[in-house]
Every structure is written in C-alpha cells, then in structure tokens.
PDB file of N, CA and C in Angstrom:
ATOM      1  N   UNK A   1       0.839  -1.168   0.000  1.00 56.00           N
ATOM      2  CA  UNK A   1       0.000   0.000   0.000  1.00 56.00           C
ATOM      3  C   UNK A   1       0.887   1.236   0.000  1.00 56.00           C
ATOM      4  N   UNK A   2       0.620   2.058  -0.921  1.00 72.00           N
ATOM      5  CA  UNK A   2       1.446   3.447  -0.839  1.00 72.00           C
ATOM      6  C   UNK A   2       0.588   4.241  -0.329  1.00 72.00           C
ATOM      7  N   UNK A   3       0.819   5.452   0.842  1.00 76.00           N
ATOM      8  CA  UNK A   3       1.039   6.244   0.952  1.00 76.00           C
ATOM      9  C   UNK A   3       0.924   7.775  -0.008  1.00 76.00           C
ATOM     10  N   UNK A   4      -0.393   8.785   0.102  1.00 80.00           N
ATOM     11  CA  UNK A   4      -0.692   9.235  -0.966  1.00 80.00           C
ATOM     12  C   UNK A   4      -0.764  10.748  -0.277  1.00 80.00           C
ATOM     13  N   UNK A   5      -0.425  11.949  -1.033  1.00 84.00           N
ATOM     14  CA  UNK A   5      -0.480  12.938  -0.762  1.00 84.00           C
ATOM     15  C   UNK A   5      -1.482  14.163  -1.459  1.00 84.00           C
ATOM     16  N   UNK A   6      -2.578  14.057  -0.447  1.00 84.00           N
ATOM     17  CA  UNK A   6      -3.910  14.996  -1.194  1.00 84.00           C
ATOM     18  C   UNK A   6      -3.604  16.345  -0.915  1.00 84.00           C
ATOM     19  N   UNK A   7      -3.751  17.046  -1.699  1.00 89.00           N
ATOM     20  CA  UNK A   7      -3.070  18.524  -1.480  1.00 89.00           C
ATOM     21  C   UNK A   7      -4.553  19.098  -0.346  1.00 89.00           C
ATOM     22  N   UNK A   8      -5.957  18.181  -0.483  1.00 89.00           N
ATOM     23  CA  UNK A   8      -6.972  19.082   0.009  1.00 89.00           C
ATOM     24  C   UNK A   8      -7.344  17.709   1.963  1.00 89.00           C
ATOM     25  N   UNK A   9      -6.890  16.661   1.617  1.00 85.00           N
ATOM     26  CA  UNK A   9      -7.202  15.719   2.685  1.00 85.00           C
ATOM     27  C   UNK A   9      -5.924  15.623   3.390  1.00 85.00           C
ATOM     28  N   UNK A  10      -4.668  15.629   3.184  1.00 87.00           N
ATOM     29  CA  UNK A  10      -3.204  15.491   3.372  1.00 87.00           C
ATOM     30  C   UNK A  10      -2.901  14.079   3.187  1.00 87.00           C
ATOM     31  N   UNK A  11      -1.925  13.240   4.076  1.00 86.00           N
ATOM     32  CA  UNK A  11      -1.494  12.361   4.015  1.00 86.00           C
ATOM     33  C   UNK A  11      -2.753  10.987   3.687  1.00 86.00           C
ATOM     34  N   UNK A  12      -2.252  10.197   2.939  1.00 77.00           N
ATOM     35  CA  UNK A  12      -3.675   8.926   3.344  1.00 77.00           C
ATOM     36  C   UNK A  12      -3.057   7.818   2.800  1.00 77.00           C
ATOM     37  N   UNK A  13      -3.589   6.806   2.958  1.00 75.00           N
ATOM     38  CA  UNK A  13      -2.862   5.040   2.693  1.00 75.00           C
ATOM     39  C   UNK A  13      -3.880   5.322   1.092  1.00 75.00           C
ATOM     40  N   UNK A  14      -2.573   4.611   0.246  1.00 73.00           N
ATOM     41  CA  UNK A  14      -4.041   4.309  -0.981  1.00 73.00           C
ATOM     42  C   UNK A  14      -5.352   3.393  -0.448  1.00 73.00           C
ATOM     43  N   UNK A  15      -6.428   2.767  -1.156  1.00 73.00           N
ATOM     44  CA  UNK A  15      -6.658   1.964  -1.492  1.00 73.00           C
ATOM     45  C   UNK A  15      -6.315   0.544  -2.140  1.00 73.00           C
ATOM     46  N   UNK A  16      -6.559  -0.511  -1.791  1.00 75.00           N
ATOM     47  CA  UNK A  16      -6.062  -1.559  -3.071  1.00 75.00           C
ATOM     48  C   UNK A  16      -6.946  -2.818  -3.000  1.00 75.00           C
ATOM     49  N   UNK A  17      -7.189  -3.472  -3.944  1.00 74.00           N
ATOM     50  CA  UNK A  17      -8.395  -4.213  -3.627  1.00 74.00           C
ATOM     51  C   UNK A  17      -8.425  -5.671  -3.151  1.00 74.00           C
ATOM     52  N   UNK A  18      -6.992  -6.041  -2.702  1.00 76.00           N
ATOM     53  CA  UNK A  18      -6.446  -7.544  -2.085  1.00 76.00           C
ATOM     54  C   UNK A  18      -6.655  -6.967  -0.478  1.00 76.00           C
ATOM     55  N   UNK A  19      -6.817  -5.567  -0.138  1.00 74.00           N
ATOM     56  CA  UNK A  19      -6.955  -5.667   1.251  1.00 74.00           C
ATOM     57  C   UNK A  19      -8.057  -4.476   1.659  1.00 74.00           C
ATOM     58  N   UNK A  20      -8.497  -4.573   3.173  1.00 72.00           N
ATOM     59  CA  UNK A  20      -9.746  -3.965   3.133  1.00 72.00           C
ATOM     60  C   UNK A  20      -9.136  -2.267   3.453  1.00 72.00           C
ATOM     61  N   UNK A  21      -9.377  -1.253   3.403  1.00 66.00           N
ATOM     62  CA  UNK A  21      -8.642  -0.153   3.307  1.00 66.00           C
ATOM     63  C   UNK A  21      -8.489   0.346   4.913  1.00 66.00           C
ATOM     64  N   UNK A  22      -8.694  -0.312   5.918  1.00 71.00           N
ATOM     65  CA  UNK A  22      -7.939   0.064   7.313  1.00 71.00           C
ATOM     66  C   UNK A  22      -7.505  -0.630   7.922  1.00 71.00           C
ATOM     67  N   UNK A  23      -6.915  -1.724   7.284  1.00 76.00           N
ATOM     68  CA  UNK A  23      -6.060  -2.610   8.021  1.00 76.00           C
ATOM     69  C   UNK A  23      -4.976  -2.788   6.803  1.00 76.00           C
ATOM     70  N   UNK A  24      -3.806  -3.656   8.097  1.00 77.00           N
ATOM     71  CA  UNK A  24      -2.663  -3.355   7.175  1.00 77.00           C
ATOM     72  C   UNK A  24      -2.511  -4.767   6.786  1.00 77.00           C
ATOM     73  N   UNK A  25      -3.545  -6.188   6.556  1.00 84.00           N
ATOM     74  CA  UNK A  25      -3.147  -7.239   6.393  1.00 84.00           C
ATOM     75  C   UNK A  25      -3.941  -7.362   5.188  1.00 84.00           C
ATOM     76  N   UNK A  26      -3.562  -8.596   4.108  1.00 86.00           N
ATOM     77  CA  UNK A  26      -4.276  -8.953   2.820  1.00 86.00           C
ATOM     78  C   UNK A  26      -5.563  -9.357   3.401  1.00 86.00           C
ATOM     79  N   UNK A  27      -6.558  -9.460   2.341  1.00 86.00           N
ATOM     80  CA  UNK A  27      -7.715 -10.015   2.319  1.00 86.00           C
ATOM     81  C   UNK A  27      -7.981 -11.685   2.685  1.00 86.00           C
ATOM     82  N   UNK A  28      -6.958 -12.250   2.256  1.00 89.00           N
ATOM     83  CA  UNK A  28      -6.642 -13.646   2.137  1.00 89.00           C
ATOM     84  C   UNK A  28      -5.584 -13.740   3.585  1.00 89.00           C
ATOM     85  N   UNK A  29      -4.925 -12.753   4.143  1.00 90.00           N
ATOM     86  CA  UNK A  29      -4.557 -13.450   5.681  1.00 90.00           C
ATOM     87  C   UNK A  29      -6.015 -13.584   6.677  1.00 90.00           C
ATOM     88  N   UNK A  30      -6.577 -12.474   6.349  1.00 91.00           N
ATOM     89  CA  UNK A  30      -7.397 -12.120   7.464  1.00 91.00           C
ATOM     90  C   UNK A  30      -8.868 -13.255   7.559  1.00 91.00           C
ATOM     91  N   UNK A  31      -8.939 -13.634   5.652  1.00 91.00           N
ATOM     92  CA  UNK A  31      -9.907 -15.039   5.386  1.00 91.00           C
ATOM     93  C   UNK A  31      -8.898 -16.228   6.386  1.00 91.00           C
ATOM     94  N   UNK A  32      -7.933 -16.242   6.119  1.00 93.00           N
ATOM     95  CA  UNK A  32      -7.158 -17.356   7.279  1.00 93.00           C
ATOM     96  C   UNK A  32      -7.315 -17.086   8.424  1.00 93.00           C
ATOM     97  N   UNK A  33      -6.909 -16.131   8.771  1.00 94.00           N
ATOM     98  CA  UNK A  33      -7.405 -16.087  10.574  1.00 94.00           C
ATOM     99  C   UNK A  33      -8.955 -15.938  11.011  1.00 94.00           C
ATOM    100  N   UNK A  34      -9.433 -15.445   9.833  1.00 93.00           N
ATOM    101  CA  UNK A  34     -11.231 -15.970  10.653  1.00 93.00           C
ATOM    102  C   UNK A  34     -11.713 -17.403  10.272  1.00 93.00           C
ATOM    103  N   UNK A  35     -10.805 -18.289   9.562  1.00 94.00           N
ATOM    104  CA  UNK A  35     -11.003 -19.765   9.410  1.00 94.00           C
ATOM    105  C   UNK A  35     -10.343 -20.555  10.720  1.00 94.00           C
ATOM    106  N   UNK A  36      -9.260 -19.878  11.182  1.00 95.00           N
ATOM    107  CA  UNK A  36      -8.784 -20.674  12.033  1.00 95.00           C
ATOM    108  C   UNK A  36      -9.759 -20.451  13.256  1.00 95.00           C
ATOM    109  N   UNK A  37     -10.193 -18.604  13.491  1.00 94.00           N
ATOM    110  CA  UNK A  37     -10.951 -18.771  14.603  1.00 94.00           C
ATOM    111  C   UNK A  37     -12.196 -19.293  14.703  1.00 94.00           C
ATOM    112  N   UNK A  38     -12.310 -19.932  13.537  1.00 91.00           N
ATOM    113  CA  UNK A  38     -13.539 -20.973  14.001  1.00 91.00           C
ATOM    114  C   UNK A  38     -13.098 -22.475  14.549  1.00 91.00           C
ATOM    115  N   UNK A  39     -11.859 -22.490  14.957  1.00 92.00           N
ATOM    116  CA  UNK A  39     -10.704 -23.745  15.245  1.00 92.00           C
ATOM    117  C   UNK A  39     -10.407 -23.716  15.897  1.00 92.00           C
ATOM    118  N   UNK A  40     -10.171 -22.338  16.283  1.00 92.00           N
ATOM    119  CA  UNK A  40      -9.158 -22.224  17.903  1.00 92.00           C
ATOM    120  C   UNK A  40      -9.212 -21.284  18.914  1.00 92.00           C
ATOM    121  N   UNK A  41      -9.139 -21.043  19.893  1.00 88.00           N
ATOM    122  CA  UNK A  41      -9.329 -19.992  20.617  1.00 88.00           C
ATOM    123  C   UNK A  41      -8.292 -18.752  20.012  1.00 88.00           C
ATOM    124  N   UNK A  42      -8.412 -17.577  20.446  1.00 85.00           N
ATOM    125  CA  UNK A  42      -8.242 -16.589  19.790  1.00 85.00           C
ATOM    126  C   UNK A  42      -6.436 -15.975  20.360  1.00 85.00           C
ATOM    127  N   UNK A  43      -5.863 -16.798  21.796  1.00 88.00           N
ATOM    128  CA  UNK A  43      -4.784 -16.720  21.385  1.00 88.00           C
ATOM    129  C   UNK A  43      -3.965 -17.850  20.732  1.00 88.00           C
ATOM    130  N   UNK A  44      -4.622 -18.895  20.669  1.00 92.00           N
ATOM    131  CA  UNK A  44      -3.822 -19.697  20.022  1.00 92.00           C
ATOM    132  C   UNK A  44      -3.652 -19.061  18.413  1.00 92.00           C
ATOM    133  N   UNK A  45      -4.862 -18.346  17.773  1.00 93.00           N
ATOM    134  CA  UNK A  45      -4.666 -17.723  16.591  1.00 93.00           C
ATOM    135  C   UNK A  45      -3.607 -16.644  16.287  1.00 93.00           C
ATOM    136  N   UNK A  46      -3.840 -16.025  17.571  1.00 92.00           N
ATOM    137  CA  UNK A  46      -3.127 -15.159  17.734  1.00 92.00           C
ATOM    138  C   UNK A  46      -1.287 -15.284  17.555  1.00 92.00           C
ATOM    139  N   UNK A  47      -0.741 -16.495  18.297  1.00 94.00           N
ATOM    140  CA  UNK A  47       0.737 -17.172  18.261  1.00 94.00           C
ATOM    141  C   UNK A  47       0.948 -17.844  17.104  1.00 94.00           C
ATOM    142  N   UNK A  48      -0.177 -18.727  16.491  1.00 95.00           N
ATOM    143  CA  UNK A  48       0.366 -19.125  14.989  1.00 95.00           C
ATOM    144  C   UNK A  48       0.532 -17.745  14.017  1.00 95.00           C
ATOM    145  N   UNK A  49      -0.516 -17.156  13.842  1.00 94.00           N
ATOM    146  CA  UNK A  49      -0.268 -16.249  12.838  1.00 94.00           C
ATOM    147  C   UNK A  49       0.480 -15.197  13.532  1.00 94.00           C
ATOM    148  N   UNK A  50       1.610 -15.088  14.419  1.00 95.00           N
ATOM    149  CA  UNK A  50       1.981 -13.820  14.842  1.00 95.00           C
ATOM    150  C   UNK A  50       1.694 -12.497  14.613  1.00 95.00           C
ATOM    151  N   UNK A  51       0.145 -12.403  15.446  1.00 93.00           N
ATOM    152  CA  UNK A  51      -0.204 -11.056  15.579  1.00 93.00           C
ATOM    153  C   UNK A  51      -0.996 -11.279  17.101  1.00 93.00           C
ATOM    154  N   UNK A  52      -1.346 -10.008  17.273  1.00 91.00           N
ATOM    155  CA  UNK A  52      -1.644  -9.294  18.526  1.00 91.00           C
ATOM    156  C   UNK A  52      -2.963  -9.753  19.090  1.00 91.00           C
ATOM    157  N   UNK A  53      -3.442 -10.670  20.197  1.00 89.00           N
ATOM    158  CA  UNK A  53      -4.937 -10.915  20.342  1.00 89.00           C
ATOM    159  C   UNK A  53      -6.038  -9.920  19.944  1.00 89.00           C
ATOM    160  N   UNK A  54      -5.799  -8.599  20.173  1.00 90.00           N
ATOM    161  CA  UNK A  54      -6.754  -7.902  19.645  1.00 90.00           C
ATOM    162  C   UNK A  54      -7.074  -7.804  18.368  1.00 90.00           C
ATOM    163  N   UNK A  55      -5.642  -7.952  17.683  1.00 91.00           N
ATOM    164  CA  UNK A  55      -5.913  -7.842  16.413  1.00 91.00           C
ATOM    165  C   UNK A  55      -6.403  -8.968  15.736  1.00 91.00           C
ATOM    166  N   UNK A  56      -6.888 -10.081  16.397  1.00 92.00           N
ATOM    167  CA  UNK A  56      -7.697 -11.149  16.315  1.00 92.00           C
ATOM    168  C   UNK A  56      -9.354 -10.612  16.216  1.00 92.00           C
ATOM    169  N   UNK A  57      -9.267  -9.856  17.173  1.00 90.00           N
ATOM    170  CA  UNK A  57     -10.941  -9.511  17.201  1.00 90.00           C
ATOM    171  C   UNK A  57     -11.099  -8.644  15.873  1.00 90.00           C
ATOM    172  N   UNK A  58     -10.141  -7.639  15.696  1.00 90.00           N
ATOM    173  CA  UNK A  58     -10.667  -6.221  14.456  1.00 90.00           C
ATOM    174  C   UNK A  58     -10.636  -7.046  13.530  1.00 90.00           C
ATOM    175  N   UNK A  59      -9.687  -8.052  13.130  1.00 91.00           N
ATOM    176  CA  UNK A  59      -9.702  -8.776  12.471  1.00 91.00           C
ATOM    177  C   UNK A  59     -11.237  -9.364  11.887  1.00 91.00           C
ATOM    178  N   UNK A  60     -11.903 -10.056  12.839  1.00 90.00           N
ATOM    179  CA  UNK A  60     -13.098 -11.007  12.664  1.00 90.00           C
ATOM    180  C   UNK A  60     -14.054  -9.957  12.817  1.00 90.00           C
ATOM    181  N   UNK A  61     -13.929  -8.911  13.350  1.00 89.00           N
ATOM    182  CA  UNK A  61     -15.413  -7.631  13.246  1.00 89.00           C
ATOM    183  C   UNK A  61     -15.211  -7.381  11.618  1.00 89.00           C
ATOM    184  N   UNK A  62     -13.735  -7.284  10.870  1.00 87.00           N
ATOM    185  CA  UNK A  62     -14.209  -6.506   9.633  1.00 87.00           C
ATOM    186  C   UNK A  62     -14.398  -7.621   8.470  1.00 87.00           C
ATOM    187  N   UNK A  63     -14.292  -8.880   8.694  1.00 88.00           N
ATOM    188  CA  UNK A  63     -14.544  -9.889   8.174  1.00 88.00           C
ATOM    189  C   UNK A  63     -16.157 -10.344   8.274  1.00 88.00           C
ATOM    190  N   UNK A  64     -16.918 -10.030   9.339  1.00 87.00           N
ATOM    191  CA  UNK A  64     -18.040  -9.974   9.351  1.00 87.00           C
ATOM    192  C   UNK A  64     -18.578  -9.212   8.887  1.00 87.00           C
ATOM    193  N   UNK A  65     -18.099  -7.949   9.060  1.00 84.00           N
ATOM    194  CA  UNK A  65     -18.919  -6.865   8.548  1.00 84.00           C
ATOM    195  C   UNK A  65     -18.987  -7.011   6.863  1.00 84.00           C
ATOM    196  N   UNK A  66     -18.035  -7.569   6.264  1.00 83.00           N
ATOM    197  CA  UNK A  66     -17.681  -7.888   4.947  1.00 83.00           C
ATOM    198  C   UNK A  66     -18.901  -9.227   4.175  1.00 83.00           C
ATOM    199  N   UNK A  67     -18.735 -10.486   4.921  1.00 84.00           N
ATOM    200  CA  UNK A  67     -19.672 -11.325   4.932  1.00 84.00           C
ATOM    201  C   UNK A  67     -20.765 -11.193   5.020  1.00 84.00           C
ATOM    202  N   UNK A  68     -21.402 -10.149   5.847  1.00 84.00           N
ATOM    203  CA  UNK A  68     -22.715 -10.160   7.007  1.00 84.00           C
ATOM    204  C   UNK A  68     -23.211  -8.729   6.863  1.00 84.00           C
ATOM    205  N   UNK A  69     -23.212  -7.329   5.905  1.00 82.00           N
ATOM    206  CA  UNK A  69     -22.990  -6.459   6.274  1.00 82.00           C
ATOM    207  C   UNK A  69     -24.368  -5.866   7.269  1.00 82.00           C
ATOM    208  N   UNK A  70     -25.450  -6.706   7.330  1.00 85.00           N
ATOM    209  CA  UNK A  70     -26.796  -6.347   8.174  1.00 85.00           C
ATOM    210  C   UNK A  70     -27.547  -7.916   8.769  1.00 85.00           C
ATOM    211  N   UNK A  71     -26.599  -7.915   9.765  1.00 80.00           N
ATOM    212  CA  UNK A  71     -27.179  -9.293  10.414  1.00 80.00           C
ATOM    213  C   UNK A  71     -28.615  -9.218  10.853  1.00 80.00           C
ATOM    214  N   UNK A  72     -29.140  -8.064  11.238  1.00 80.00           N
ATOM    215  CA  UNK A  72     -30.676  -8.686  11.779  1.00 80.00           C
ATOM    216  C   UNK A  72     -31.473  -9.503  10.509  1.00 80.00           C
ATOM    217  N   UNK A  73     -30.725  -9.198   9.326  1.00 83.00           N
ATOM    218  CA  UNK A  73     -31.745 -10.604   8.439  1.00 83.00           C
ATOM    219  C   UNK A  73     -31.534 -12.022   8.903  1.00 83.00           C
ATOM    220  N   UNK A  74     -30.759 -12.053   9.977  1.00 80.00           N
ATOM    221  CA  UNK A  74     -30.406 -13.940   9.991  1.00 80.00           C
ATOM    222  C   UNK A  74     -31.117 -14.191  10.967  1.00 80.00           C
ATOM    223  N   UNK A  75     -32.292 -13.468  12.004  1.00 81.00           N
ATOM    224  CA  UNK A  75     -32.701 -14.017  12.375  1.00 81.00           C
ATOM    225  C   UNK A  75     -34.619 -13.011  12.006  1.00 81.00           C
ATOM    226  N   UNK A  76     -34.722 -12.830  10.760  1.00 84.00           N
ATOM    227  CA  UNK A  76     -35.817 -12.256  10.286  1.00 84.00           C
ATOM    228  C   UNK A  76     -37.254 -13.260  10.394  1.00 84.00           C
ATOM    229  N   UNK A  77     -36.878 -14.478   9.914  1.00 86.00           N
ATOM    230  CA  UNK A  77     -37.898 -15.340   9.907  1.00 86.00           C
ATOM    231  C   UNK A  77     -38.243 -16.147  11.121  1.00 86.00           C
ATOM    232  N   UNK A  78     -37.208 -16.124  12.382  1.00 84.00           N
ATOM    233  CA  UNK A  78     -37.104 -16.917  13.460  1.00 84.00           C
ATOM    234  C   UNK A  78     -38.508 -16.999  14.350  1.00 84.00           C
ATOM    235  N   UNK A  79     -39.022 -17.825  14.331  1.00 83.00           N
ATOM    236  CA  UNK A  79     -40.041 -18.588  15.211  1.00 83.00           C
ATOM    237  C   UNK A  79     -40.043 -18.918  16.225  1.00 83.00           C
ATOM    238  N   UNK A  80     -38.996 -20.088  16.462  1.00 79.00           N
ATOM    239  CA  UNK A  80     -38.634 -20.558  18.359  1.00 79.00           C
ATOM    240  C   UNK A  80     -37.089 -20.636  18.581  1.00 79.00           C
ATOM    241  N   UNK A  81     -36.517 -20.285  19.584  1.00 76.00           N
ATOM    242  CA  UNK A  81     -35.482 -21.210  20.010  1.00 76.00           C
ATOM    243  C   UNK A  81     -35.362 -22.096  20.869  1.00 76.00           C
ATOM    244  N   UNK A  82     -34.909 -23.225  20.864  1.00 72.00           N
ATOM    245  CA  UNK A  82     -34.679 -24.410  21.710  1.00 72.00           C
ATOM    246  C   UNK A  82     -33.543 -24.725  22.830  1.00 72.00           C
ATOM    247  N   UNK A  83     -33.792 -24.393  23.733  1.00 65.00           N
ATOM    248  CA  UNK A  83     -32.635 -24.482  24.394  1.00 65.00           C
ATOM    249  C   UNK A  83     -32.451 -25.492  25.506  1.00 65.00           C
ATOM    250  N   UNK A  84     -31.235 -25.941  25.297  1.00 63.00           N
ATOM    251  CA  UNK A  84     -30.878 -27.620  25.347  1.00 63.00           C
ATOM    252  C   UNK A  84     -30.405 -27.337  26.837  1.00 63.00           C
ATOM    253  N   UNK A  85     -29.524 -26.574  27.517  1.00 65.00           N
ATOM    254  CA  UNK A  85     -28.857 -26.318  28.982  1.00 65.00           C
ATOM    255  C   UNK A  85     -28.272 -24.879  28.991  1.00 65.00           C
ATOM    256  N   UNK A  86     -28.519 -24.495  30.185  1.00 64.00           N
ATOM    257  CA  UNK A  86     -28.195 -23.262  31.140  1.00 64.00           C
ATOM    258  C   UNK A  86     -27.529 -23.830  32.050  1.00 64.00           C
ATOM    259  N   UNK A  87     -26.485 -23.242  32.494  1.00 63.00           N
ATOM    260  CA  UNK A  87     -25.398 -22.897  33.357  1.00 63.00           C
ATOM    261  C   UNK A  87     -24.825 -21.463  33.742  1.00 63.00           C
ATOM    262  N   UNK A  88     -24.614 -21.764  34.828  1.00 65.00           N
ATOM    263  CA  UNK A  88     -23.810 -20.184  35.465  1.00 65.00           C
ATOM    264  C   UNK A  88     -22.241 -20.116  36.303  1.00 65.00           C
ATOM    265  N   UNK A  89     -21.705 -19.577  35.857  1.00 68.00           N
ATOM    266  CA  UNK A  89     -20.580 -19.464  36.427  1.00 68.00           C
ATOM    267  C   UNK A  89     -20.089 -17.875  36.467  1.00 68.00           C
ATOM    268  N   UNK A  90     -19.554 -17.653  37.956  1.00 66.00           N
ATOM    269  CA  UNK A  90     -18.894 -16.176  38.268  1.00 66.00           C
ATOM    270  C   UNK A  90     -19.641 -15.343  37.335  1.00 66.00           C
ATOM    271  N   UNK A  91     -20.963 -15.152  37.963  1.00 72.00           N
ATOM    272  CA  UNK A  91     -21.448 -14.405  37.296  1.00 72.00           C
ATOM    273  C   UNK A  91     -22.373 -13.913  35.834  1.00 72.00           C
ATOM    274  N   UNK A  92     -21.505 -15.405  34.956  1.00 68.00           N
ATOM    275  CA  UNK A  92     -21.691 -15.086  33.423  1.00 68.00           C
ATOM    276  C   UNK A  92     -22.841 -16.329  33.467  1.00 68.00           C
ATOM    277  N   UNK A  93     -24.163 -15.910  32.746  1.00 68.00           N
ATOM    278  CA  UNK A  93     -25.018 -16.926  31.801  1.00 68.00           C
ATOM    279  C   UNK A  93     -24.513 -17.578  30.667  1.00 68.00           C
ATOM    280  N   UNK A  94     -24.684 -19.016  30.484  1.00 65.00           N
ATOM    281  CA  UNK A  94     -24.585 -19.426  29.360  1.00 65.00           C
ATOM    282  C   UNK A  94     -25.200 -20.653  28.663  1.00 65.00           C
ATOM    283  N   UNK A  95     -26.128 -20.460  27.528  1.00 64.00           N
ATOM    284  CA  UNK A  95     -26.970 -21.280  27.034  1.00 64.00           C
ATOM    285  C   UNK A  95     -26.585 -21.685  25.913  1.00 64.00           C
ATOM    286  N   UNK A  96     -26.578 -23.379  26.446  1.00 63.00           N
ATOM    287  CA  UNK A  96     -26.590 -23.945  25.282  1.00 63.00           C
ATOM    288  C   UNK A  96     -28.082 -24.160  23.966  1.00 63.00           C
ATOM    289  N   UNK A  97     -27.922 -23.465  22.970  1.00 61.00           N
ATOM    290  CA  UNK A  97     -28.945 -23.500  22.161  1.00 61.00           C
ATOM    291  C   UNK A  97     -28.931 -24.844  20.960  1.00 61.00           C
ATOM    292  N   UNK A  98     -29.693 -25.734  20.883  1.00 55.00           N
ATOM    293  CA  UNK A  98     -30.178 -26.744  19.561  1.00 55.00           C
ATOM    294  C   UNK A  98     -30.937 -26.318  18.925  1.00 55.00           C
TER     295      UNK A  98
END
C-alpha cells in the first residue's frame, strides 16, 4: 500500500483491492485467521499467525462486517429457540442452544 499525498485531505494510505482499506493485512490473511478462529481460541490464533490478540478480534469484526454487512436478516424469519442447557458461572449466563 502506498502512501498518498492529497493537497486538500493530506497524508492517506491508498486503497487496493487484495486488502480492506484500514487494516494493514491482505484479504486472504485475514480469510485465514477468521477460518482458524472458528478452530481455535483466539490466542492460540493469535501465536500461529503472529499477531496481537486484539488484532484477532478487528480482524473477525471486519470480516463480518464484509460477509454479514446487516445481520438482523439472519434471524428475520425466526419462530422458536430451543434451548438444550443453562449454566452459570462467576457471574456469566450461558446457554446452550439446539
């Protein structure tokens, strides 16, 4: 990515279309690390692909947002949910849904 000089915006990263324009990784790393984090917890993603746990999360927010750009359609038609077990621990709810 170069680096571009607007005489009216000043400094700015180009555009380019192998990567999404505010991050500094390809399109195709960041498809790898939201494949793995459906594999692994998010620092183990984090130590294979040497980058930063957070940058695990911005990572998978702009990969969704890319995939998904208006999720309330995925649950537009929804009728019931079924839920298989509840548990609690320190505080946090968590349901298992079928």
């Amino acid at each position: 990515m170069n680096r571009v000089q607007c005489p009216v915006h000043g400094i700015h990263t180009e555009q380019v279309p192998w990567a999404h324009h505010h991050s500094g990784f390809t399109r195709e790393f960041e498809h790898q690390v939201a494949y793995l984090a459906l594999h692994l917890n998010r620092t183990e993603v984090s130590k294979l692909m040497r980058i930063n746990w957070r940058t695990v999360g911005a990572i998978l927010s702009r990969t969704k947002d890319r995939l998904e750009p208006d999720s309330s359609i995925r649950f537009k038609d929804l009728k019931r949910i079924g839920i298989d077990e509840t548990s609690y621990r320190k505080g946090h709810k968590y349901i298992t849904v079928s």
